Amino acid sequence: MTAAVASDVVPRSPRQAPLGRLLAAEVRWVLRRPRTLVLLGIFALIPVLIAIGVATAGRAGGPGGGLIAAIGGNGLVLPVVAMTLALTLLLPLAVAMSAADAIAGEAASGTLRGLLLSPVSRLRLVGMKAFGVLVVAVLATVVIAAVGLLAGLVVIGGAEGQLVTLSGTSVGLGSAIGRIALVVLWTVGQLVAVGAIAMAISAVTEHPLVVLASVLGGLIVFGVLSAIPTLDWLQPYLLTSGWSAGTDALRDPVPFDGMIQSSLRALCYAAVGGGLTVYRMLRRDA
């Protein structure tokens, strides 16, 4: 009787955890890392230090005076300037570190094997890790923008609550916040491309430092190539060649060509990096 009952029991296949629970677990794991919290603190300091420097210098900027000079007496410019400066190195560094820990760091600590053997499809695993990198990119950019907005209004002042554009015109507070939000979205798009490439490198190595060196070294090389006049034909293919387009939001009317072109370029990089990451993870031995 017991044997008959036992023979009728059908072994159940392990159920996959809900996607929302997996994403929440990844976010908690990312935010508990000390390096993530330290980087977010550094990003919060960047606009504050710029605001203090401009306020103590006491120089009011104007059209044609450069980005830093344009902040004087015009605090609503600060968030855009801070994001533009951070995009040159610090923001890609934070995203590259997160991507390095996502796969290469797991492999180095020996936990990646357990994740590959767990009842979670590898495609979902890649999506979960990519979501963690995206959270870091969004948080870092939003922290700079939010703290920059507060520091600009409190420390520097907002020109009677208005934004004086680089074209010499003035726009209201609502329009200024909309422009800052546009730069936030555009910056996150550029960081998504960096994160996708970093994830692809992280999927083929077990050393997180290799990911950091490759990403930061590549960005530096891109910057050098973009500065050589005889290599102008490379500009459409270099990810960093459009990273100054965020400041176009400070002009009136806003020229969208630079942001659109750099966003399309970032989309291509993100597609290539994401495809390589998925291909490598699907073929990787547990």
PDB file of N, CA and C in Angstrom, residues 156-202:
ATOM      1  N   ILE A 156      23.741  79.332  -3.714  1.00  0.00           N
ATOM      2  CA  ILE A 156      24.031  80.306  -4.764  1.00  0.00           C
ATOM      3  C   ILE A 156      22.853  81.233  -5.020  1.00  0.00           C
ATOM      4  N   GLY A 157      21.657  80.681  -5.058  1.00  0.00           N
ATOM      5  CA  GLY A 157      20.486  81.485  -5.394  1.00  0.00           C
ATOM      6  C   GLY A 157      20.064  81.232  -6.822  1.00  0.00           C
ATOM      7  N   GLY A 158      18.781  81.383  -7.084  1.00  0.00           N
ATOM      8  CA  GLY A 158      18.246  80.995  -8.387  1.00  0.00           C
ATOM      9  C   GLY A 158      17.799  82.116  -9.271  1.00  0.00           C
ATOM     10  N   ALA A 159      18.408  83.307  -9.191  1.00  0.00           N
ATOM     11  CA  ALA A 159      18.047  84.415 -10.073  1.00  0.00           C
ATOM     12  C   ALA A 159      16.542  84.666 -10.042  1.00  0.00           C
ATOM     13  N   GLU A 160      16.035  84.926  -8.804  1.00  0.00           N
ATOM     14  CA  GLU A 160      14.611  85.159  -8.585  1.00  0.00           C
ATOM     15  C   GLU A 160      13.771  83.950  -9.012  1.00  0.00           C
ATOM     16  N   GLY A 161      14.301  82.751  -8.733  1.00  0.00           N
ATOM     17  CA  GLY A 161      13.557  81.541  -9.031  1.00  0.00           C
ATOM     18  C   GLY A 161      13.524  81.164 -10.485  1.00  0.00           C
ATOM     19  N   GLN A 162      14.373  81.768 -11.297  1.00  0.00           N
ATOM     20  CA  GLN A 162      14.409  81.480 -12.725  1.00  0.00           C
ATOM     21  C   GLN A 162      15.778  80.960 -13.130  1.00  0.00           C
ATOM     22  N   LEU A 163      15.815  80.311 -14.274  1.00  0.00           N
ATOM     23  CA  LEU A 163      17.065  79.823 -14.859  1.00  0.00           C
ATOM     24  C   LEU A 163      17.459  80.738 -16.004  1.00  0.00           C
ATOM     25  N   VAL A 164      18.626  81.343 -15.889  1.00  0.00           N
ATOM     26  CA  VAL A 164      19.171  82.150 -16.978  1.00  0.00           C
ATOM     27  C   VAL A 164      19.963  81.219 -17.892  1.00  0.00           C
ATOM     28  N   THR A 165      19.476  81.020 -19.090  1.00  0.00           N
ATOM     29  CA  THR A 165      20.100  80.072 -20.011  1.00  0.00           C
ATOM     30  C   THR A 165      21.396  80.650 -20.574  1.00  0.00           C
ATOM     31  N   LEU A 166      22.172  79.785 -21.209  1.00  0.00           N
ATOM     32  CA  LEU A 166      23.400  80.227 -21.861  1.00  0.00           C
ATOM     33  C   LEU A 166      23.112  81.110 -23.062  1.00  0.00           C
ATOM     34  N   SER A 167      21.876  81.134 -23.514  1.00  0.00           N
ATOM     35  CA  SER A 167      21.487  82.002 -24.633  1.00  0.00           C
ATOM     36  C   SER A 167      21.087  83.397 -24.159  1.00  0.00           C
ATOM     37  N   GLY A 168      21.065  83.603 -22.826  1.00  0.00           N
ATOM     38  CA  GLY A 168      20.733  84.902 -22.292  1.00  0.00           C
ATOM     39  C   GLY A 168      19.284  85.090 -21.929  1.00  0.00           C
ATOM     40  N   THR A 169      18.434  84.127 -22.189  1.00  0.00           N
ATOM     41  CA  THR A 169      17.016  84.217 -21.841  1.00  0.00           C
ATOM     42  C   THR A 169      16.776  83.610 -20.460  1.00  0.00           C
ATOM     43  N   SER A 170      15.579  83.806 -19.937  1.00  0.00           N
ATOM     44  CA  SER A 170      15.221  83.269 -18.626  1.00  0.00           C
ATOM     45  C   SER A 170      14.005  82.359 -18.766  1.00  0.00           C
ATOM     46  N   VAL A 171      14.003  81.265 -18.004  1.00  0.00           N
ATOM     47  CA  VAL A 171      12.869  80.346 -17.970  1.00  0.00           C
ATOM     48  C   VAL A 171      12.464  80.148 -16.521  1.00  0.00           C
ATOM     49  N   GLY A 172      11.206  79.797 -16.297  1.00  0.00           N
ATOM     50  CA  GLY A 172      10.686  79.630 -14.955  1.00  0.00           C
ATOM     51  C   GLY A 172      11.216  78.394 -14.257  1.00  0.00           C
ATOM     52  N   LEU A 173      10.867  78.275 -12.971  1.00  0.00           N
ATOM     53  CA  LEU A 173      11.343  77.158 -12.157  1.00  0.00           C
ATOM     54  C   LEU A 173      10.842  75.825 -12.684  1.00  0.00           C
ATOM     55  N   GLY A 174       9.579  75.756 -13.094  1.00  0.00           N
ATOM     56  CA  GLY A 174       9.040  74.503 -13.608  1.00  0.00           C
ATOM     57  C   GLY A 174       9.758  74.049 -14.859  1.00  0.00           C
ATOM     58  N   SER A 175       9.987  74.972 -15.773  1.00  0.00           N
ATOM     59  CA  SER A 175      10.713  74.626 -16.999  1.00  0.00           C
ATOM     60  C   SER A 175      12.152  74.236 -16.691  1.00  0.00           C
ATOM     61  N   ALA A 176      12.763  74.896 -15.703  1.00  0.00           N
ATOM     62  CA  ALA A 176      14.138  74.560 -15.333  1.00  0.00           C
ATOM     63  C   ALA A 176      14.228  73.147 -14.771  1.00  0.00           C
ATOM     64  N   ILE A 177      13.270  72.782 -13.903  1.00  0.00           N
ATOM     65  CA  ILE A 177      13.260  71.428 -13.348  1.00  0.00           C
ATOM     66  C   ILE A 177      13.027  70.403 -14.458  1.00  0.00           C
ATOM     67  N   GLY A 178      12.182  70.743 -15.424  1.00  0.00           N
ATOM     68  CA  GLY A 178      11.978  69.848 -16.559  1.00  0.00           C
ATOM     69  C   GLY A 178      13.249  69.636 -17.356  1.00  0.00           C
ATOM     70  N   ARG A 179      14.034  70.686 -17.538  1.00  0.00           N
ATOM     71  CA  ARG A 179      15.314  70.545 -18.254  1.00  0.00           C
ATOM     72  C   ARG A 179      16.294  69.693 -17.459  1.00  0.00           C
ATOM     73  N   ILE A 180      16.312  69.880 -16.153  1.00  0.00           N
ATOM     74  CA  ILE A 180      17.192  69.059 -15.313  1.00  0.00           C
ATOM     75  C   ILE A 180      16.781  67.595 -15.387  1.00  0.00           C
ATOM     76  N   ALA A 181      15.471  67.325 -15.354  1.00  0.00           N
ATOM     77  CA  ALA A 181      14.989  65.947 -15.470  1.00  0.00           C
ATOM     78  C   ALA A 181      15.377  65.349 -16.821  1.00  0.00           C
ATOM     79  N   LEU A 182      15.337  66.155 -17.871  1.00  0.00           N
ATOM     80  CA  LEU A 182      15.744  65.679 -19.199  1.00  0.00           C
ATOM     81  C   LEU A 182      17.210  65.263 -19.195  1.00  0.00           C
ATOM     82  N   VAL A 183      18.055  66.057 -18.555  1.00  0.00           N
ATOM     83  CA  VAL A 183      19.483  65.717 -18.483  1.00  0.00           C
ATOM     84  C   VAL A 183      19.693  64.468 -17.644  1.00  0.00           C
ATOM     85  N   VAL A 184      18.886  64.290 -16.599  1.00  0.00           N
ATOM     86  CA  VAL A 184      18.983  63.074 -15.785  1.00  0.00           C
ATOM     87  C   VAL A 184      18.687  61.843 -16.639  1.00  0.00           C
ATOM     88  N   LEU A 185      17.604  61.883 -17.400  1.00  0.00           N
ATOM     89  CA  LEU A 185      17.253  60.754 -18.263  1.00  0.00           C
ATOM     90  C   LEU A 185      18.337  60.501 -19.302  1.00  0.00           C
ATOM     91  N   TRP A 186      18.836  61.571 -19.894  1.00  0.00           N
ATOM     92  CA  TRP A 186      19.880  61.416 -20.920  1.00  0.00           C
ATOM     93  C   TRP A 186      21.151  60.826 -20.309  1.00  0.00           C
ATOM     94  N   THR A 187      21.524  61.290 -19.119  1.00  0.00           N
ATOM     95  CA  THR A 187      22.727  60.785 -18.462  1.00  0.00           C
ATOM     96  C   THR A 187      22.585  59.312 -18.110  1.00  0.00           C
ATOM     97  N   VAL A 188      21.427  58.929 -17.599  1.00  0.00           N
ATOM     98  CA  VAL A 188      21.195  57.518 -17.282  1.00  0.00           C
ATOM     99  C   VAL A 188      21.313  56.668 -18.543  1.00  0.00           C
ATOM    100  N   GLY A 189      20.826  57.176 -19.670  1.00  0.00           N
ATOM    101  CA  GLY A 189      20.961  56.445 -20.928  1.00  0.00           C
ATOM    102  C   GLY A 189      22.409  56.202 -21.307  1.00  0.00           C
ATOM    103  N   GLN A 190      23.257  57.199 -21.101  1.00  0.00           N
ATOM    104  CA  GLN A 190      24.682  57.011 -21.385  1.00  0.00           C
ATOM    105  C   GLN A 190      25.304  55.987 -20.433  1.00  0.00           C
ATOM    106  N   LEU A 191      24.881  56.025 -19.177  1.00  0.00           N
ATOM    107  CA  LEU A 191      25.422  55.085 -18.198  1.00  0.00           C
ATOM    108  C   LEU A 191      24.934  53.663 -18.447  1.00  0.00           C
ATOM    109  N   VAL A 192      23.751  53.522 -19.023  1.00  0.00           N
ATOM    110  CA  VAL A 192      23.266  52.185 -19.389  1.00  0.00           C
ATOM    111  C   VAL A 192      24.209  51.553 -20.409  1.00  0.00           C
ATOM    112  N   ALA A 193      24.679  52.349 -21.358  1.00  0.00           N
ATOM    113  CA  ALA A 193      25.629  51.827 -22.351  1.00  0.00           C
ATOM    114  C   ALA A 193      26.929  51.397 -21.685  1.00  0.00           C
ATOM    115  N   VAL A 194      27.439  52.226 -20.769  1.00  0.00           N
ATOM    116  CA  VAL A 194      28.655  51.855 -20.046  1.00  0.00           C
ATOM    117  C   VAL A 194      28.437  50.585 -19.236  1.00  0.00           C
ATOM    118  N   GLY A 195      27.293  50.497 -18.565  1.00  0.00           N
ATOM    119  CA  GLY A 195      27.001  49.315 -17.768  1.00  0.00           C
ATOM    120  C   GLY A 195      26.873  48.057 -18.599  1.00  0.00           C
ATOM    121  N   ALA A 196      26.287  48.171 -19.795  1.00  0.00           N
ATOM    122  CA  ALA A 196      26.144  46.992 -20.653  1.00  0.00           C
ATOM    123  C   ALA A 196      27.502  46.462 -21.100  1.00  0.00           C
ATOM    124  N   ILE A 197      28.393  47.366 -21.488  1.00  0.00           N
ATOM    125  CA  ILE A 197      29.744  46.937 -21.877  1.00  0.00           C
ATOM    126  C   ILE A 197      30.487  46.348 -20.687  1.00  0.00           C
ATOM    127  N   ALA A 198      30.339  46.972 -19.521  1.00  0.00           N
ATOM    128  CA  ALA A 198      30.999  46.453 -18.323  1.00  0.00           C
ATOM    129  C   ALA A 198      30.455  45.079 -17.946  1.00  0.00           C
ATOM    130  N   MET A 199      29.146  44.864 -18.112  1.00  0.00           N
ATOM    131  CA  MET A 199      28.562  43.547 -17.825  1.00  0.00           C
ATOM    132  C   MET A 199      29.116  42.497 -18.781  1.00  0.00           C
ATOM    133  N   ALA A 200      29.301  42.862 -20.052  1.00  0.00           N
ATOM    134  CA  ALA A 200      29.844  41.908 -21.017  1.00  0.00           C
ATOM    135  C   ALA A 200      31.265  41.497 -20.632  1.00  0.00           C
ATOM    136  N   ILE A 201      32.066  42.472 -20.208  1.00  0.00           N
ATOM    137  CA  ILE A 201      33.434  42.147 -19.773  1.00  0.00           C
ATOM    138  C   ILE A 201      33.395  41.336 -18.487  1.00  0.00           C
ATOM    139  N   SER A 202      32.476  41.685 -17.589  1.00  0.00           N
ATOM    140  CA  SER A 202      32.365  40.975 -16.317  1.00  0.00           C
ATOM    141  C   SER A 202      31.969  39.522 -16.514  1.00  0.00           C
TER     142      SER A 202
END
